[in-house]
Amino acid sequence: MQSGEVTRAAFAVRGGEPPAASVAGLPWLLSTAVAEPGQRRAANVVVIASALVFIAALPFAKQPLMPVWAFIPAYQSALALNDLITAALLFGQFAILRSRGLLLLAGAYVFAGLMAVAHALTFPGLFAPGGLLGAGPQSTAWLYMFWHAGFPLLVLAYALDRDGQGNARPVTGRTRVAIAWSIGGAALAATLLTLLATSGQAALPAIMQGNRYTDVMLAVVSTVWLLSMLALGVLWRRRPHTVLDLWLAVVMCAWVFDIGLSAVFNAGRFDLGFYAGRIYGLAAASFVLVVLLLDHSVLYARLARVHGREASRLEQAQRTLAQHRERLRILHEIDRAIVAQHTPEAIAAAVIGPLRELLGVPRAIVNRFDLEAGEVEWIAAAGRRRMHVGPGVRYSIRLMGEVEALRRGEPQRIDVHALPHGPEREALLASDVHVYMVMPMVAGGELIGALSFGASEGDFPPEQMNIAQEVATQLAIALSQARLHERVKRHAEELERRVAERTADLEAAKTALEDLYNNAPCGYHSVDADGIIVRMNDTWLAWLGYSREEVVGKKRHADLMTPESAERFHNEAFPLFKRQGWLKEVEFEYVRRDGSTFPGSLQTSTIYDRDGRYLMSRTTVFDISARKRAEAAVRELNKELESFSYSVSHDLRAPLRAVDGYARMLEEDYRGRLDDEGRRLLATVRGNAAQMARLIDDLLAFSRLGRKPITAAPVDMSALAREVAAELAGEHPRAQMVVGELPPAHGDRALLKQVWANLIGNALKYSAKGESPRVEIGGRAAAGRNEYWVRDNGVGFDMRYAAKLFGVFQRLHRAEEFVGTGVGLAIVQRVIARHGGEVRAEAKSGEGACFSFTLPKEEGA
Amino acid sequence: MTDYQQVEILLAEDSPADAEMTLRALRKNNLANRVHWVKDGAEALEYVFRAGTYAERANQQPKLILLDIKMPKVDGIEVLRRLKGDPETRSIPVVVMTSSNEDRDVVESYRLGVNSYIVKPVAFDAFLETVAKIGMYWVLTNRVPQ
C-alpha cells in the first residue's frame, strides 16, 4: 500500500506532525532506502575511477599551468548552485521524514554553497587585486580551509545523529521554522567565518606566501584532510547504508581527493593539482544532486504507474457499484411493494423486468407453487421483447427439479435436453433456452415458489446466482407477506361483516327494548343527580299530555305533581330516596298538561355507575285511578256489608232468643201438664235454636275477619298458646296438653289467638272420646318462616276430604258425633292467609290429626 | 202502669218478647214491680226528660236504665248520647242490653259513657241469669249520688 503511505506523509507535511514510525518506513526515499548491490557497484566504480585518476594525477600535481582567472568564478558558481539545489532537495526530503540528520546535511550543503561564493569573492586578483570584502592575502586560503573543514564536520554530525537502533532522530516543531533555523545557522557560520578570514586575518597565522603555501599551511591542511577522512570513516561504519549514505561516502572520497590534489600534494594556485582538485570538488558537489534527481524521476515514474493502476481499479469499482445499485434498486422495489401491501402479482410484475436485465438472461420467471396440485403457476415472466404478468400459465412442478431440494433452499440447474419430451421442452428449445436455473423462494420454512431464468448454454456465474438468491429470498418474504396481508384483509372483512351483523342484532334488540320501554303499561322516567328528568317513556308522556321536548332536560319530577304532592315529595319521599336509594308504592297526585289530575303510584330505584356513584334513577309510575275507584267501591260495599251483618247480628238473634225463651217459659209454666214427649219436642226446639245461634255467631265472626284490618306486632306464641290451652282445659279435664317452645311471630294477636283457640279446641273436641286424649302443640323456625302445629290422637279424618276441611260450613263429621258449625277451620285458614302464611292438615282416620300453619318471619322483610 | 214513685228500672226495649223475658227474669228476683217499660228511644227520652206523656212525672230518676240499641224512631246509641250529654241525667247508670255483638257499638257506647254493655244471650237460662245479676247489682248493690 504505497499510495497510502504517500498520502499519510503528505498529510504529515501539511499538519507538521510526523508519525515517527513512518520515518524508517519509507524505504523508497533516497535518505532511507537501503543501498542495493547495483548502487553499491556503481559507487565503487566511481570511487575506483576517481582514485585511479587521483593516482595518475598525483605525480604531476605540482606542474604549473596557465592561471585561468575565469575558471574560478565559473566553477565556484556551478559549485554554489549545485550545493544550494542539493540543499533544497534535501530540505524537501526532510519535510517528509523530519530527520535531524537530514536537516544538518542540508545545512552542510547551504554552508558549502555560501562558502563557495565567499571564496570566489575574496579570491585575490579576480574581482579586485586583493579580493573583495576587504580580503587580505591570507583570506581566500583560510576560507578554503574553513569551508573544507566545516562540511565534513556537518557530515560527521549527520552520521553520528542516530539513536541506538540506527534510526534518525526526528525533529519536533514546525518544518519551515526548522528549515529556517538550518539555513540561518549555515549563513551565520559562513558569515562569521568569512569575517574571521577577512577582517580578522591578522589574528590568523599566514598560510600563503604569494601564490605559494607556507609551512603552517601543511599542518592546517592536514587537519582539514583528516576531518574529511574521519567523516568518510564514520559514514562507512554507519549501518545499514542508505543510498544517501553511500553517495555521501562517494562525495567524501571526492572531497579527500579534492583536498589532496588542491591543497596537500600541489604547490600552489593554478598548478595541475589545483585545477584537478577543483574538478573533484565540483564532482563531489554533483554526486548527491544527480542521485537525488535520478531518484526523483524514478519516484515520478512509479507514481505515474500507481496512478494508472488506481484509475483502472476505480473504473472497476464504479462498475461494481452500478451493479450493486441496480441490485439494491430491485430489492428496494420489492421492499416498497411489501410496504405498499401490493398483491403478489403486482410485486412480481414490478420486479421481473429489471431483474432479467440485471441477471443478463434471456428469460426470467416468478413461479408460484401449488404443491397440492403438483403444479406451478406463472405470476410474472419477462423475455427480451415481451413481458407476461398475472396468473394463468400452469405447468407441472416436475419442470422445477427436485422439490425436496428446493424446500431445503438448494437451487436446481435444469438441462432442457434432459427433460421428457413435451410442449414445454419444445417451447424452451424454440426460444433458445437450453439450460435454466430454478432458485427456490422459501419464507418461514415454507416453499412458496421459485425464480427461474434460462440461458442458451453454459454455467451460471456466482454473481448471477447471488443476485438471484437475494431477490428470491426477498420475493419469498414479499409474497408470503402479501399472502398474509390478504389473509388478514379477508379476516378483517369477515370481522367487519360480523360486527355489522351484531350491530344490526343490537339495533333490533335496542329497538325492541325501546319499544317495550316506550309502550310499557306504566310510566318510566329517570332523573339525574340534579333531579332533572333525563328520559321518559311514551306512555308516561301520553298520560301527562306533554311532548318529550317539554319534559326531558327541563322538568323535575315534582313539577308534574299537585302542590300538595310536590310538598310531600320534597319533604318526605325525596329525602327517603336519597337515604335508602329506593322507594316503593308511594302515591302522589299528578297534574296533566290540561290541568286535570290523577293518582299515581311511584316506584323508584337507583342506577349506579361502575364506581358505585349515583347515575340516575329508575322510576316507574302506575296510573292508579282505576284502583282508587275500585277501592272506593269496595269501601262502599264493605259499608253495606257491615250494615247487613249488623242487621243479621241483631235481627236474627232476637227471634232465636224468643224461640228459646218461650220454649223455656212453656216448660216452666206448664211443667205439670207436659208429658215426656212434649218435653222432648220442646228440648228439640231449644237445641235447634242454640245451633242456629252458634251458626250466626260463627258466621259473623268469619265475615268480620275479612273486613278487620290486621294490626301486626310481635307475638309471643308460646305464651299465647299456653293461655288458650289453659282457657280450654276446663272443658276437657281428661285431656293432656303439652305446649312446646314456639318461635315468636309477627301478627295480629287477637286473630292469632282465635287461630289457636280453634285449632286447640278442635283437637280437644275430636280427641275427647278417646281413652287418653292428648294434644301436643309445637313449632319450629324454618328458612324465612315459622311453622306451628297442633297434633292430637283423636279420631282423625280421611285425607281424601282434606281439601274440604277449610271451606266454610264444610264438615267431615255429622252433628250428632261432634257439635260444630264448620266455620272454625275456615276462620283459621282466612287468618293465616291474611298473615301471608299457609295452613295444612294431615291425618289418618282413627289415628289422630295434625294441623299446622306457617307465618312469615318478619312482615315486609 | 205502676206508680211512678216506685220506678227503679227503666226498660227501653222494642221487642215485646225480649221485654217479657226481661220482666220475667226481674220478676223472679222481685224487681219487676219497680220496672217501667218504654217501647222506643223517643219514649225513653220523654220519660227521662219528663216530656210528652211524661211531662207530669215526678222528678225522680230511675236507679237503672236497661237500654236496647236497635229501636225504632230513636236508637239506643242516640238515647245514650242524650243521657250522658246532659249533666242532669249523666249519673243515671245505663246498661246497654242488645243482641248486637258488633265492636263498633261496644266502642261507641263506652265512648259515650255507658256503665255496662251486655250482649243478650240467646239461651234463655243464660239470659235469665244475666238479667237477674244486672238487676241485683245496679238496683240493690250499686249506690248513686242523690
PDB file of C-alpha atoms in Angstrom, chain A residues 74-250:
ATOM      1  CA  ALA A  74      32.735  29.549 -13.304  1.00  0.00           C
ATOM      2  CA  TYR A  75      33.441  26.537 -11.217  1.00  0.00           C
ATOM      3  CA  GLN A  76      32.564  28.283  -7.973  1.00  0.00           C
ATOM      4  CA  SER A  77      29.183  29.347  -9.386  1.00  0.00           C
ATOM      5  CA  ALA A  78      28.395  25.819 -10.532  1.00  0.00           C
ATOM      6  CA  LEU A  79      29.519  24.552  -7.165  1.00  0.00           C
ATOM      7  CA  ALA A  80      27.404  27.011  -5.205  1.00  0.00           C
ATOM      8  CA  LEU A  81      24.389  26.365  -7.405  1.00  0.00           C
ATOM      9  CA  ASN A  82      24.801  22.579  -7.125  1.00  0.00           C
ATOM     10  CA  ASP A  83      25.132  22.823  -3.353  1.00  0.00           C
ATOM     11  CA  LEU A  84      22.096  25.042  -2.958  1.00  0.00           C
ATOM     12  CA  ILE A  85      19.939  22.845  -5.250  1.00  0.00           C
ATOM     13  CA  THR A  86      21.097  19.793  -3.319  1.00  0.00           C
ATOM     14  CA  ALA A  87      20.238  21.583  -0.071  1.00  0.00           C
ATOM     15  CA  ALA A  88      16.802  22.424  -1.415  1.00  0.00           C
ATOM     16  CA  LEU A  89      16.130  18.806  -2.389  1.00  0.00           C
ATOM     17  CA  LEU A  90      17.411  17.603   0.981  1.00  0.00           C
ATOM     18  CA  PHE A  91      15.122  20.072   2.718  1.00  0.00           C
ATOM     19  CA  GLY A  92      12.346  18.505   0.618  1.00  0.00           C
ATOM     20  CA  GLN A  93      13.235  15.073   1.940  1.00  0.00           C
ATOM     21  CA  PHE A  94      13.471  16.498   5.444  1.00  0.00           C
ATOM     22  CA  ALA A  95       9.953  17.874   5.085  1.00  0.00           C
ATOM     23  CA  ILE A  96       8.758  14.317   4.545  1.00  0.00           C
ATOM     24  CA  LEU A  97      11.000  12.482   7.012  1.00  0.00           C
ATOM     25  CA  ARG A  98      11.771  15.219   9.535  1.00  0.00           C
ATOM     26  CA  SER A  99      15.062  13.656  10.455  1.00  0.00           C
ATOM     27  CA  ARG A 100      17.551  15.929  12.253  1.00  0.00           C
ATOM     28  CA  GLY A 101      20.377  14.338  10.333  1.00  0.00           C
ATOM     29  CA  LEU A 102      18.848  15.459   7.035  1.00  0.00           C
ATOM     30  CA  LEU A 103      18.465  18.959   8.419  1.00  0.00           C
ATOM     31  CA  LEU A 104      22.173  19.012   9.360  1.00  0.00           C
ATOM     32  CA  LEU A 105      23.135  17.651   5.972  1.00  0.00           C
ATOM     33  CA  ALA A 106      21.026  20.187   4.109  1.00  0.00           C
ATOM     34  CA  GLY A 107      22.594  22.861   6.325  1.00  0.00           C
ATOM     35  CA  ALA A 108      26.004  21.486   5.346  1.00  0.00           C
ATOM     36  CA  TYR A 109      25.190  21.985   1.664  1.00  0.00           C
ATOM     37  CA  VAL A 110      23.902  25.521   2.305  1.00  0.00           C
ATOM     38  CA  PHE A 111      27.105  26.228   4.238  1.00  0.00           C
ATOM     39  CA  ALA A 112      29.220  24.788   1.433  1.00  0.00           C
ATOM     40  CA  GLY A 113      27.370  26.807  -1.214  1.00  0.00           C
ATOM     41  CA  LEU A 114      27.758  30.080   0.712  1.00  0.00           C
ATOM     42  CA  MET A 115      31.429  29.385   1.469  1.00  0.00           C
ATOM     43  CA  ALA A 116      31.957  28.725  -2.244  1.00  0.00           C
ATOM     44  CA  VAL A 117      30.538  32.157  -3.027  1.00  0.00           C
ATOM     45  CA  ALA A 118      32.625  33.853  -0.288  1.00  0.00           C
ATOM     46  CA  HIS A 119      35.698  32.015  -1.533  1.00  0.00           C
ATOM     47  CA  ALA A 120      35.151  33.248  -5.093  1.00  0.00           C
ATOM     48  CA  LEU A 121      34.513  36.834  -3.988  1.00  0.00           C
ATOM     49  CA  THR A 122      37.672  37.017  -1.845  1.00  0.00           C
ATOM     50  CA  PHE A 123      39.900  35.362  -4.431  1.00  0.00           C
ATOM     51  CA  PRO A 124      42.774  37.814  -4.959  1.00  0.00           C
ATOM     52  CA  GLY A 125      43.095  39.252  -8.328  1.00  0.00           C
ATOM     53  CA  LEU A 126      39.795  38.025  -9.528  1.00  0.00           C
ATOM     54  CA  PHE A 127      37.308  40.850  -8.941  1.00  0.00           C
ATOM     55  CA  ALA A 128      39.789  43.095  -7.209  1.00  0.00           C
ATOM     56  CA  PRO A 129      43.556  42.929  -6.917  1.00  0.00           C
ATOM     57  CA  GLY A 130      43.381  41.833  -3.262  1.00  0.00           C
ATOM     58  CA  GLY A 131      39.941  40.276  -3.469  1.00  0.00           C
ATOM     59  CA  LEU A 132      36.569  41.742  -2.438  1.00  0.00           C
ATOM     60  CA  LEU A 133      35.112  42.019   1.050  1.00  0.00           C
ATOM     61  CA  GLY A 134      38.236  43.584   2.411  1.00  0.00           C
ATOM     62  CA  ALA A 135      40.162  40.405   1.897  1.00  0.00           C
ATOM     63  CA  GLY A 136      43.812  40.110   2.633  1.00  0.00           C
ATOM     64  CA  PRO A 137      46.409  37.784   1.126  1.00  0.00           C
ATOM     65  CA  GLN A 138      45.508  35.017   3.600  1.00  0.00           C
ATOM     66  CA  SER A 139      41.677  35.310   3.402  1.00  0.00           C
ATOM     67  CA  THR A 140      40.966  33.051   0.465  1.00  0.00           C
ATOM     68  CA  ALA A 141      43.155  30.245   1.725  1.00  0.00           C
ATOM     69  CA  TRP A 142      41.628  30.358   5.178  1.00  0.00           C
ATOM     70  CA  LEU A 143      38.146  30.430   3.743  1.00  0.00           C
ATOM     71  CA  TYR A 144      39.045  27.338   1.708  1.00  0.00           C
ATOM     72  CA  MET A 145      40.142  25.637   4.948  1.00  0.00           C
ATOM     73  CA  PHE A 146      37.041  26.683   6.894  1.00  0.00           C
ATOM     74  CA  TRP A 147      34.862  25.542   4.003  1.00  0.00           C
ATOM     75  CA  HIS A 148      36.553  22.176   3.605  1.00  0.00           C
ATOM     76  CA  ALA A 149      36.596  21.600   7.382  1.00  0.00           C
ATOM     77  CA  GLY A 150      33.033  22.765   8.058  1.00  0.00           C
ATOM     78  CA  PHE A 151      31.356  20.485   5.521  1.00  0.00           C
ATOM     79  CA  PRO A 152      32.927  17.211   6.773  1.00  0.00           C
ATOM     80  CA  LEU A 153      32.172  18.281  10.353  1.00  0.00           C
ATOM     81  CA  LEU A 154      28.485  18.625   9.476  1.00  0.00           C
ATOM     82  CA  VAL A 155      28.550  15.312   7.571  1.00  0.00           C
ATOM     83  CA  LEU A 156      30.104  13.809  10.658  1.00  0.00           C
ATOM     84  CA  ALA A 157      27.289  15.264  12.750  1.00  0.00           C
ATOM     85  CA  TYR A 158      24.775  13.787  10.265  1.00  0.00           C
ATOM     86  CA  ALA A 159      26.387  10.360  10.500  1.00  0.00           C
ATOM     87  CA  LEU A 160      26.548  10.417  14.288  1.00  0.00           C
ATOM     88  CA  ASP A 161      22.994  11.704  14.710  1.00  0.00           C
ATOM     89  CA  ARG A 162      21.471   8.291  15.205  1.00  0.00           C
ATOM     90  CA  ASP A 163      19.689   6.650  18.064  1.00  0.00           C
ATOM     91  CA  GLY A 164      20.539   3.208  19.473  1.00  0.00           C
ATOM     92  CA  GLN A 165      18.760   1.380  16.667  1.00  0.00           C
ATOM     93  CA  GLY A 166      20.422   3.391  13.979  1.00  0.00           C
ATOM     94  CA  ASN A 167      17.274   5.395  13.261  1.00  0.00           C
ATOM     95  CA  ALA A 168      17.365   9.075  12.547  1.00  0.00           C
ATOM     96  CA  ARG A 169      16.204  11.316  15.326  1.00  0.00           C
ATOM     97  CA  PRO A 170      13.064  13.237  14.464  1.00  0.00           C
ATOM     98  CA  VAL A 171      12.698  16.990  14.737  1.00  0.00           C
ATOM     99  CA  THR A 172       9.704  18.380  16.571  1.00  0.00           C
ATOM    100  CA  GLY A 173       8.137  21.729  15.801  1.00  0.00           C
ATOM    101  CA  ARG A 174       7.212  23.306  12.524  1.00  0.00           C
ATOM    102  CA  THR A 175       9.022  22.265   9.350  1.00  0.00           C
ATOM    103  CA  ARG A 176       9.557  25.762   7.954  1.00  0.00           C
ATOM    104  CA  VAL A 177      10.933  27.057  11.226  1.00  0.00           C
ATOM    105  CA  ALA A 178      13.341  24.108  11.345  1.00  0.00           C
ATOM    106  CA  ILE A 179      14.467  24.774   7.772  1.00  0.00           C
ATOM    107  CA  ALA A 180      14.839  28.483   8.522  1.00  0.00           C
ATOM    108  CA  TRP A 181      16.993  27.675  11.568  1.00  0.00           C
ATOM    109  CA  SER A 182      19.116  25.401   9.439  1.00  0.00           C
ATOM    110  CA  ILE A 183      19.630  27.970   6.673  1.00  0.00           C
ATOM    111  CA  GLY A 184      20.141  30.757   9.204  1.00  0.00           C
ATOM    112  CA  GLY A 185      22.684  28.700  11.136  1.00  0.00           C
ATOM    113  CA  ALA A 186      24.601  27.879   7.961  1.00  0.00           C
ATOM    114  CA  ALA A 187      24.520  31.505   6.800  1.00  0.00           C
ATOM    115  CA  LEU A 188      25.653  32.768  10.192  1.00  0.00           C
ATOM    116  CA  ALA A 189      28.517  30.278  10.312  1.00  0.00           C
ATOM    117  CA  ALA A 190      29.524  31.243   6.780  1.00  0.00           C
ATOM    118  CA  THR A 191      29.341  34.965   7.581  1.00  0.00           C
ATOM    119  CA  LEU A 192      31.325  34.671  10.827  1.00  0.00           C
ATOM    120  CA  LEU A 193      33.980  32.535   9.224  1.00  0.00           C
ATOM    121  CA  THR A 194      34.181  34.961   6.261  1.00  0.00           C
ATOM    122  CA  LEU A 195      34.561  37.879   8.676  1.00  0.00           C
ATOM    123  CA  LEU A 196      37.265  35.976  10.562  1.00  0.00           C
ATOM    124  CA  ALA A 197      39.064  35.204   7.338  1.00  0.00           C
ATOM    125  CA  THR A 198      38.872  38.795   6.004  1.00  0.00           C
ATOM    126  CA  SER A 199      38.702  41.388   8.782  1.00  0.00           C
ATOM    127  CA  GLY A 200      40.309  39.069  11.329  1.00  0.00           C
ATOM    128  CA  GLN A 201      43.070  37.648   9.104  1.00  0.00           C
ATOM    129  CA  ALA A 202      45.681  39.427  11.147  1.00  0.00           C
ATOM    130  CA  ALA A 203      44.897  37.125  14.040  1.00  0.00           C
ATOM    131  CA  LEU A 204      45.396  34.089  11.860  1.00  0.00           C
ATOM    132  CA  PRO A 205      48.803  32.670  11.023  1.00  0.00           C
ATOM    133  CA  ALA A 206      49.925  33.114   7.443  1.00  0.00           C
ATOM    134  CA  ILE A 207      49.488  30.097   5.305  1.00  0.00           C
ATOM    135  CA  MET A 208      50.111  31.658   1.940  1.00  0.00           C
ATOM    136  CA  GLN A 209      53.231  33.307   0.631  1.00  0.00           C
ATOM    137  CA  GLY A 210      52.062  34.914  -2.576  1.00  0.00           C
ATOM    138  CA  ASN A 211      50.688  32.003  -4.539  1.00  0.00           C
ATOM    139  CA  ARG A 212      52.733  29.509  -2.515  1.00  0.00           C
ATOM    140  CA  TYR A 213      51.885  27.664   0.721  1.00  0.00           C
ATOM    141  CA  THR A 214      53.717  28.325   3.942  1.00  0.00           C
ATOM    142  CA  ASP A 215      54.756  25.673   6.457  1.00  0.00           C
ATOM    143  CA  VAL A 216      51.812  26.377   8.709  1.00  0.00           C
ATOM    144  CA  MET A 217      49.701  25.523   5.740  1.00  0.00           C
ATOM    145  CA  LEU A 218      50.849  21.922   5.962  1.00  0.00           C
ATOM    146  CA  ALA A 219      49.524  21.472   9.490  1.00  0.00           C
ATOM    147  CA  VAL A 220      46.227  23.209   8.713  1.00  0.00           C
ATOM    148  CA  VAL A 221      45.554  21.340   5.525  1.00  0.00           C
ATOM    149  CA  SER A 222      46.426  18.009   7.169  1.00  0.00           C
ATOM    150  CA  THR A 223      43.822  18.692   9.857  1.00  0.00           C
ATOM    151  CA  VAL A 224      41.225  19.543   7.254  1.00  0.00           C
ATOM    152  CA  TRP A 225      42.089  16.469   5.217  1.00  0.00           C
ATOM    153  CA  LEU A 226      41.867  14.257   8.287  1.00  0.00           C
ATOM    154  CA  LEU A 227      38.402  15.626   9.095  1.00  0.00           C
ATOM    155  CA  SER A 228      37.207  14.539   5.628  1.00  0.00           C
ATOM    156  CA  MET A 229      38.689  11.084   6.127  1.00  0.00           C
ATOM    157  CA  LEU A 230      37.132  10.875   9.596  1.00  0.00           C
ATOM    158  CA  ALA A 231      33.734  11.734   8.150  1.00  0.00           C
ATOM    159  CA  LEU A 232      34.220   9.080   5.482  1.00  0.00           C
ATOM    160  CA  GLY A 233      35.168   6.504   8.105  1.00  0.00           C
ATOM    161  CA  VAL A 234      32.209   7.273  10.330  1.00  0.00           C
ATOM    162  CA  LEU A 235      29.900   7.195   7.336  1.00  0.00           C
ATOM    163  CA  TRP A 236      31.281   3.842   6.389  1.00  0.00           C
ATOM    164  CA  ARG A 237      30.737   2.415   9.857  1.00  0.00           C
ATOM    165  CA  ARG A 238      27.215   3.574   9.892  1.00  0.00           C
ATOM    166  CA  ARG A 239      24.896   0.619   9.038  1.00  0.00           C
ATOM    167  CA  PRO A 240      22.800  -0.014   7.189  1.00  0.00           C
ATOM    168  CA  HIS A 241      23.940   2.194   4.414  1.00  0.00           C
ATOM    169  CA  THR A 242      21.163   4.148   2.824  1.00  0.00           C
ATOM    170  CA  VAL A 243      21.536   5.266  -0.757  1.00  0.00           C
ATOM    171  CA  LEU A 244      22.233   8.761   0.574  1.00  0.00           C
ATOM    172  CA  ASP A 245      24.935   7.398   2.903  1.00  0.00           C
ATOM    173  CA  LEU A 246      26.503   5.542   0.002  1.00  0.00           C
ATOM    174  CA  TRP A 247      26.738   8.586  -2.209  1.00  0.00           C
ATOM    175  CA  LEU A 248      27.786  10.828   0.678  1.00  0.00           C
ATOM    176  CA  ALA A 249      30.682   8.387   1.148  1.00  0.00           C
ATOM    177  CA  VAL A 250      31.493   8.828  -2.541  1.00  0.00           C
TER     178      VAL A 250
END
